[in-house]
CSV table of C-alpha atoms in Angstrom, one decimal:
chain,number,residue,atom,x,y,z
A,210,UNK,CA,-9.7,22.6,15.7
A,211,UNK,CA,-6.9,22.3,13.5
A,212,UNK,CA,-7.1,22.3,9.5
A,213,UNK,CA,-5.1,19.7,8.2
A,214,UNK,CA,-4.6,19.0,4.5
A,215,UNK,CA,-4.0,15.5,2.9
A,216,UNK,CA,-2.4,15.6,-0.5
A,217,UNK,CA,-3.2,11.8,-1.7
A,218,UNK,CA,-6.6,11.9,-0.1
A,219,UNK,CA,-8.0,8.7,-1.8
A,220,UNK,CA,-5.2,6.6,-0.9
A,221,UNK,CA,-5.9,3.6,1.7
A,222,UNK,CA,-3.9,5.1,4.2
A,223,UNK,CA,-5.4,8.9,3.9
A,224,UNK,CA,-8.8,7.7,3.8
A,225,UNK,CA,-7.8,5.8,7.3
A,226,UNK,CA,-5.8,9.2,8.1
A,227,UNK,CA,-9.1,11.4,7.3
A,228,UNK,CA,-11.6,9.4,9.7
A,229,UNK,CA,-9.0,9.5,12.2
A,230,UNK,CA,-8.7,13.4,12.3
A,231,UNK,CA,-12.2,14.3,11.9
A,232,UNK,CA,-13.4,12.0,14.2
A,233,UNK,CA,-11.0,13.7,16.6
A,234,UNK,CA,-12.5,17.0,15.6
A,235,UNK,CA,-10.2,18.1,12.9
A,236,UNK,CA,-11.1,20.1,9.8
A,237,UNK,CA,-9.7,17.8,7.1
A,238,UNK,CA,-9.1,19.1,3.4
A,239,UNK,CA,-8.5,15.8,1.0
A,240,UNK,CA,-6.5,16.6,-1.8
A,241,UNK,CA,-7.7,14.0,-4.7
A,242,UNK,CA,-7.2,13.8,-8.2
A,243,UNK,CA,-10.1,12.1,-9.6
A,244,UNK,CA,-13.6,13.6,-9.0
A,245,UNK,CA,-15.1,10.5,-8.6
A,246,UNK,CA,-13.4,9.7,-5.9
A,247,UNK,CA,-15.2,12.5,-3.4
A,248,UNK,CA,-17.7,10.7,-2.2
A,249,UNK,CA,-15.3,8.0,-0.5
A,250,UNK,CA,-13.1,10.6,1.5
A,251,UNK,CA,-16.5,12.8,1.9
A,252,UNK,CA,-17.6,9.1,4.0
A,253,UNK,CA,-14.2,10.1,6.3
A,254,UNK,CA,-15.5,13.3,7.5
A,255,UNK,CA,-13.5,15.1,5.0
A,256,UNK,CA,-13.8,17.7,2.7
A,257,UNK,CA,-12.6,16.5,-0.7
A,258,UNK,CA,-10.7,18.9,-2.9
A,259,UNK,CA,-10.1,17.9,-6.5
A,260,UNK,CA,-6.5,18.9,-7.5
A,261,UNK,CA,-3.4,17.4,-10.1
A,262,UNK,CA,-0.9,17.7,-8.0
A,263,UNK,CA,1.4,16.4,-11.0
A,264,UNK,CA,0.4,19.2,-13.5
A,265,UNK,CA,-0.3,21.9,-10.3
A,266,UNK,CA,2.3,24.7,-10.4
A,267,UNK,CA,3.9,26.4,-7.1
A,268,UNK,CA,1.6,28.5,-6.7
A,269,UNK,CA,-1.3,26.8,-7.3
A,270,UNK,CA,-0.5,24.3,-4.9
A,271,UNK,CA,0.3,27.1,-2.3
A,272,UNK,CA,-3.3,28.4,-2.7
A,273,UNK,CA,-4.9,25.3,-2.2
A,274,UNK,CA,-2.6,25.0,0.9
A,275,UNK,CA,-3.2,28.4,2.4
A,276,UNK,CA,-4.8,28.5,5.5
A,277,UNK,CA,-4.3,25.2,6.6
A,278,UNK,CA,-1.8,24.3,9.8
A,279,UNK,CA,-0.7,21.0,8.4
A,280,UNK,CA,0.2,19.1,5.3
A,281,UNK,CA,0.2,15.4,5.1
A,282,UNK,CA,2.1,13.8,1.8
A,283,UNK,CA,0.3,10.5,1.1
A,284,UNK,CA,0.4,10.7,-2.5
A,285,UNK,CA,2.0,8.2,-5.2
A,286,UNK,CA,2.2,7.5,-9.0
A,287,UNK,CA,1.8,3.9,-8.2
A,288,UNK,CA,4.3,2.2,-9.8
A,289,UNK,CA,4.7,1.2,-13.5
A,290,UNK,CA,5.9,4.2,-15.2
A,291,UNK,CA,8.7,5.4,-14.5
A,292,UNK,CA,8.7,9.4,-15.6
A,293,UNK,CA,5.5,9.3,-13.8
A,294,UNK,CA,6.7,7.9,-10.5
A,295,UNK,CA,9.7,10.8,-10.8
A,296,UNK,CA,7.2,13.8,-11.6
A,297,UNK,CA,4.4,12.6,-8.7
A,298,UNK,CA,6.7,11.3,-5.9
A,299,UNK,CA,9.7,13.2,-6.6
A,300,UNK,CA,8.7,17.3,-8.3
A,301,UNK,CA,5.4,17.3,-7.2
A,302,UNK,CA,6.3,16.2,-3.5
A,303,UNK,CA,8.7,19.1,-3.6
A,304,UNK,CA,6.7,21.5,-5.4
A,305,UNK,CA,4.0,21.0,-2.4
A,306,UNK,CA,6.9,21.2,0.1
A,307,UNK,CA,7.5,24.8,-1.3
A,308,UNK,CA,4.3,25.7,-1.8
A,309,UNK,CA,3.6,24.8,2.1
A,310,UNK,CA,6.7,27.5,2.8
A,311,UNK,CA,4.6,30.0,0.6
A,312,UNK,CA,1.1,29.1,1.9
A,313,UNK,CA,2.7,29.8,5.7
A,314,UNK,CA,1.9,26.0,6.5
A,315,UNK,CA,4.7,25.2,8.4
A,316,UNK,CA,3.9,21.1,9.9
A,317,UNK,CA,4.6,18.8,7.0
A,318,UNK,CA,4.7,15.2,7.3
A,319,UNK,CA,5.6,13.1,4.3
A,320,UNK,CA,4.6,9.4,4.0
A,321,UNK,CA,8.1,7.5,2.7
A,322,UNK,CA,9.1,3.8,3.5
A,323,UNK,CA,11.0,2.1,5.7
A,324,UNK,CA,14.6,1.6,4.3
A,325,UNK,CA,14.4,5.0,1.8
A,326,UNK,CA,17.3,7.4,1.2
A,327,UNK,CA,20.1,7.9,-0.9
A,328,UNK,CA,21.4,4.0,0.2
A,329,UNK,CA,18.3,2.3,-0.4
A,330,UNK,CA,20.0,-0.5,-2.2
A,331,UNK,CA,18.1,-1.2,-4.5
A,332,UNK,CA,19.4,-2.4,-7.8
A,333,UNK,CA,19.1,-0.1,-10.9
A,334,UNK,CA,17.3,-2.3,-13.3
A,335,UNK,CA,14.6,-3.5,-10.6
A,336,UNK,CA,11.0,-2.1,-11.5
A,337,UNK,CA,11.0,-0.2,-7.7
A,338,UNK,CA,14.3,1.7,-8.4
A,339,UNK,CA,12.1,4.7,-9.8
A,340,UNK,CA,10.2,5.5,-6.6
A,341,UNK,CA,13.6,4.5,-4.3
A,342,UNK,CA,15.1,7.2,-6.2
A,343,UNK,CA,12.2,9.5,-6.2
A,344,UNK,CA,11.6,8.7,-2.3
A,345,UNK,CA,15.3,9.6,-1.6
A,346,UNK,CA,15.4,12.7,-3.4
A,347,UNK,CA,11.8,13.8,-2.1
A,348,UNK,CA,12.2,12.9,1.8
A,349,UNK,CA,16.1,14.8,1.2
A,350,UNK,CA,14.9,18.2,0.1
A,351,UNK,CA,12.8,18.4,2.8
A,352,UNK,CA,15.0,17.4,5.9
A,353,UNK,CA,16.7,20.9,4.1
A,354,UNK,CA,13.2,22.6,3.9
A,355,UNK,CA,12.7,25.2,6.5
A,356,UNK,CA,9.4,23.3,7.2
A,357,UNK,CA,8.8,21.7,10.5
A,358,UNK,CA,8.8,18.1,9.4
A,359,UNK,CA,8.8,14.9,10.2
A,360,UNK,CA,9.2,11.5,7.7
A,361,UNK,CA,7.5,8.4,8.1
A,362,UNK,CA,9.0,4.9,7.4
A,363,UNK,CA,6.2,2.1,7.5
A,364,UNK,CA,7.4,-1.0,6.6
A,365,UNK,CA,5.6,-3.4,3.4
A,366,UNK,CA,2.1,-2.0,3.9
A,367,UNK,CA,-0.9,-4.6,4.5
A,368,UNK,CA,-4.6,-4.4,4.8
A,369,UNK,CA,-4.5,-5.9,8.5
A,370,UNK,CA,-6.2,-4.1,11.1
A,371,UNK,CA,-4.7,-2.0,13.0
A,372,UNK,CA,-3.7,-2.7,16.3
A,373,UNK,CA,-2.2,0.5,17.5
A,374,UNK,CA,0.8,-1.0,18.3
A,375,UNK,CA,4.4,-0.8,16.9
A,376,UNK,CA,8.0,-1.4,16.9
A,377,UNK,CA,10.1,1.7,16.2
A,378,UNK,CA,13.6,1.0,14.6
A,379,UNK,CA,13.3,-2.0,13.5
A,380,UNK,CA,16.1,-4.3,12.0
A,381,UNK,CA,16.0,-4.5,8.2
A,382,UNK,CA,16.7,-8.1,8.4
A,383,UNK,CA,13.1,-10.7,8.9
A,384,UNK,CA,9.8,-9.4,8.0
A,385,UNK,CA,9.0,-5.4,8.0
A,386,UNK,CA,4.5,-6.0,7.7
A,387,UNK,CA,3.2,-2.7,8.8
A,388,UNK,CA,-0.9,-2.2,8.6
A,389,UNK,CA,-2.0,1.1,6.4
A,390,UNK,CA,-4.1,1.7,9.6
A,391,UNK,CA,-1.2,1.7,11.9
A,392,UNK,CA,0.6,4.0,9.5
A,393,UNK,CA,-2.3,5.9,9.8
A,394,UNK,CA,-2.5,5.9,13.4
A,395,UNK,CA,1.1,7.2,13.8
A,396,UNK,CA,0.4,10.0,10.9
A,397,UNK,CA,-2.3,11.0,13.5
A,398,UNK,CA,-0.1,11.0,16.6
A,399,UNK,CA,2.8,13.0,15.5
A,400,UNK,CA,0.6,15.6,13.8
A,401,UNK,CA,-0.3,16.0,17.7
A,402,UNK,CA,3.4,15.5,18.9
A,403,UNK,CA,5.4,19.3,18.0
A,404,UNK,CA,8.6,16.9,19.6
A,405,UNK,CA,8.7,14.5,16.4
A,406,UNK,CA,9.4,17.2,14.0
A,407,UNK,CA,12.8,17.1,12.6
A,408,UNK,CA,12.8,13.0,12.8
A,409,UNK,CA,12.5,10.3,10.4
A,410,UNK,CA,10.6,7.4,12.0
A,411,UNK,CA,10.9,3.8,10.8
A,412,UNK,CA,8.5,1.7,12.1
A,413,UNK,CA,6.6,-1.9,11.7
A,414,UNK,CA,3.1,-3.3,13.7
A,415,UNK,CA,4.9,-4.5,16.9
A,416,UNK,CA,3.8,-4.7,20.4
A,417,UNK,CA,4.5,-1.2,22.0
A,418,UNK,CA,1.4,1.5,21.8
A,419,UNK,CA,2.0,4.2,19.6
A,420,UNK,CA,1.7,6.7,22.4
A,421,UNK,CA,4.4,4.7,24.2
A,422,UNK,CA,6.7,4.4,21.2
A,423,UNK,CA,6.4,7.9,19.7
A,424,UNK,CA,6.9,9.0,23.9
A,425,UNK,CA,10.4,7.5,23.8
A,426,UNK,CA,11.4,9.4,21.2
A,427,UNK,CA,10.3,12.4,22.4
A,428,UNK,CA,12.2,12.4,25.7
């Protein structure tokens, strides 16, 4: 059994994360901010945790982390205010990042978008420059983290089911639809998959199993 912690925990892609991992036998710690929100992921097989990542210092964050084997990032301001989306998906992604290194957690994966980075293109007066920015900066400092990590790139998330199929790579050009439970799906694999650390994978619901696409990567 591995103890996995998902920072984010009431998001729709961590609540399809946590059933995932506990219904593969996994002890599953779901980092959520509202109380409220404990009996959803406690539904998952998870154990719900209530903490502000936001206002959580270092070192509170690397308590909360310790003695887990693996973080997941699936957390997000949400859009609409600006200094919020900076200090949630920029400094607090970090500040967990850190705290990981202090806790001894050394398998991160972080959640990002397909298409983020320093060249996202996205103009600067267009409501989704915050989080491009924050994205960038975030997924950066931890390709320089001593963490074993690996970044995910999902395309425009839907509610479709998931098929368990995908296309890595894909081109930027035509339509990117990727479901929150293939995202999910693929957080689940390479948490399994020690060869995918150090990678950024882009992805989009396509025709190749997971397995298969996430294999030839590995080799």
């Amino acid at each position: 059994m591995t103890r996995i912690a998902i920072i984010g925990g009431h998001g729709k892609v961590a609540l399809r994360l946590s059933t995932l991992l506990a219904d593969e036998g996994h002890s599953v710690t779901s980092f959520i901010r509202n109380p409220e929100h404990a009996a959803d992921v406690e539904q998952t097989g998870a154990t719900p945790s209530v903490l502000d990542v936001e206002n959580s210092t270092t070192a509170a964050l690397a308590e909360a982390l310790k003695g887990h084997d693996a973080v997941v990032w699936s957390a997000g301001a949400g859009g609409g205010n600006p200094a919020r989306t900076y200090a949630v998906d920029r400094d607090a992604a970090i500040r967990s990042m850190d705290a990981a290194a202090q806790a001894g957690v050394d398998r991160y994966v972080m959640v990002s978008y397909l298409g983020a980075g320093k060249n996202h293109g996205v103009p600067q007066d267009h409501s989704f420059f915050p989080y491009a920015e924050a994205k960038a900066a975030a997924d950066a400092y931890l390709r320089e983290s001593s963490l074993t990590w690996t970044i995910l790139g999902p395309g425009s998330l839907t509610d479709k089911p998931g098929s368990g199929r995908i296309e890595v790579d894909p081109p930027r050009e035509g339509g990117a639809e990727t479901s929150r439970a293939n995202t999910a799906i693929v957080a689940a694999a390479v948490l399994d998959l020690p060869e995918t650390a150090g990678r950024t994978i882009e992805f989009r619901d396509g025709t190749l199993p997971v397995a298969a696409a996430l294999g030839g990567l590995t080799r």
